[in-house]
Amino acid sequence: MEISINQQRTEIPEHFSVEELLNRLSAGSASGMAVAINQAIIPRKQWPVHMLRPDDKIILIKATQGG
């Protein structure tokens, strides 16, 4: 199925959770990551159970340190 991640179209398998998507993309820690789907923030505790749908618009934000 096709979704949008930070305004780039991407193909993923059907029945894919937010957590599975982040594991595939980050290949590391999701620490400091925030996820919004269709303009709604998805709490971290819902990542394993929130299933993605065709044409979802996902925004991934990674917090960084600096100044």
mmCIF file of N, CA and C in Angstrom, residues 1-4 10-18 37-38 49-58:
data_model
loop_
_atom_site.group_PDB
_atom_site.id
_atom_site.type_symbol
_atom_site.label_atom_id
_atom_site.label_comp_id
_atom_site.label_asym_id
_atom_site.label_seq_id
_atom_site.Cartn_x
_atom_site.Cartn_y
_atom_site.Cartn_z
ATOM 1 N N MET A 1 0.852 -1.166 0.000
ATOM 2 C CA MET A 1 0.000 0.000 0.000
ATOM 3 C C MET A 1 0.897 1.227 0.000
ATOM 4 N N GLU A 2 0.351 2.337 -0.415
ATOM 5 C CA GLU A 2 1.131 3.561 -0.535
ATOM 6 C C GLU A 2 0.740 4.563 0.546
ATOM 7 N N ILE A 3 1.771 5.146 1.180
ATOM 8 C CA ILE A 3 1.579 6.189 2.187
ATOM 9 C C ILE A 3 2.536 7.334 1.864
ATOM 10 N N SER A 4 2.388 8.425 2.580
ATOM 11 C CA SER A 4 3.289 9.565 2.428
ATOM 12 C C SER A 4 4.031 9.768 3.745
ATOM 13 N N THR A 10 5.691 6.439 -0.382
ATOM 14 C CA THR A 10 6.427 5.231 -0.026
ATOM 15 C C THR A 10 5.484 4.038 -0.053
ATOM 16 N N GLU A 11 5.986 2.911 -0.521
ATOM 17 C CA GLU A 11 5.228 1.658 -0.503
ATOM 18 C C GLU A 11 5.597 0.868 0.749
ATOM 19 N N ILE A 12 4.580 0.363 1.441
ATOM 20 C CA ILE A 12 4.789 -0.510 2.598
ATOM 21 C C ILE A 12 3.816 -1.686 2.483
ATOM 22 N N PRO A 13 4.081 -2.772 3.218
ATOM 23 C CA PRO A 13 3.133 -3.894 3.210
ATOM 24 C C PRO A 13 1.810 -3.506 3.871
ATOM 25 N N GLU A 14 0.756 -4.211 3.535
ATOM 26 C CA GLU A 14 -0.523 -4.009 4.220
ATOM 27 C C GLU A 14 -0.392 -4.527 5.649
ATOM 28 N N HIS A 15 -1.269 -4.069 6.527
ATOM 29 C CA HIS A 15 -1.267 -4.475 7.937
ATOM 30 C C HIS A 15 0.075 -4.143 8.596
ATOM 31 N N PHE A 16 0.487 -2.888 8.475
ATOM 32 C CA PHE A 16 1.769 -2.411 8.997
ATOM 33 C C PHE A 16 1.489 -1.390 10.086
ATOM 34 N N SER A 17 2.119 -1.563 11.254
ATOM 35 C CA SER A 17 1.902 -0.628 12.366
ATOM 36 C C SER A 17 2.909 0.523 12.309
ATOM 37 N N VAL A 18 2.632 1.556 13.084
ATOM 38 C CA VAL A 18 3.567 2.681 13.198
ATOM 39 C C VAL A 18 4.917 2.166 13.695
ATOM 40 N N ILE A 37 -0.043 11.430 12.164
ATOM 41 C CA ILE A 37 -0.682 10.804 11.010
ATOM 42 C C ILE A 37 -1.952 11.580 10.716
ATOM 43 N N ASN A 38 -2.032 12.088 9.494
ATOM 44 C CA ASN A 38 -3.184 12.890 9.071
ATOM 45 C C ASN A 38 -3.470 14.005 10.084
ATOM 46 N N VAL A 49 0.103 -0.718 18.074
ATOM 47 C CA VAL A 49 -1.246 -1.148 17.691
ATOM 48 C C VAL A 49 -1.909 -0.250 16.650
ATOM 49 N N HIS A 50 -1.335 0.909 16.394
ATOM 50 C CA HIS A 50 -1.936 1.817 15.408
ATOM 51 C C HIS A 50 -1.534 1.352 14.008
ATOM 52 N N MET A 51 -2.507 0.839 13.269
ATOM 53 C CA MET A 51 -2.239 0.309 11.937
ATOM 54 C C MET A 51 -2.348 1.418 10.895
ATOM 55 N N LEU A 52 -1.410 1.409 9.964
ATOM 56 C CA LEU A 52 -1.408 2.396 8.889
ATOM 57 C C LEU A 52 -2.433 2.015 7.834
ATOM 58 N N ARG A 53 -2.932 3.036 7.137
ATOM 59 C CA ARG A 53 -3.939 2.838 6.093
ATOM 60 C C ARG A 53 -3.448 3.449 4.790
ATOM 61 N N PRO A 54 -3.962 2.975 3.664
ATOM 62 C CA PRO A 54 -3.552 3.560 2.389
ATOM 63 C C PRO A 54 -3.767 5.075 2.391
ATOM 64 N N ASP A 55 -2.808 5.775 1.820
ATOM 65 C CA ASP A 55 -2.835 7.234 1.661
ATOM 66 C C ASP A 55 -2.689 8.009 2.962
ATOM 67 N N ASP A 56 -2.302 7.345 4.069
ATOM 68 C CA ASP A 56 -1.995 8.091 5.290
ATOM 69 C C ASP A 56 -0.881 9.087 4.995
ATOM 70 N N LYS A 57 -0.991 10.258 5.617
ATOM 71 C CA LYS A 57 0.043 11.284 5.513
ATOM 72 C C LYS A 57 0.759 11.340 6.859
ATOM 73 N N ILE A 58 1.998 10.865 6.867
ATOM 74 C CA ILE A 58 2.762 10.717 8.099
ATOM 75 C C ILE A 58 3.846 11.782 8.158
#
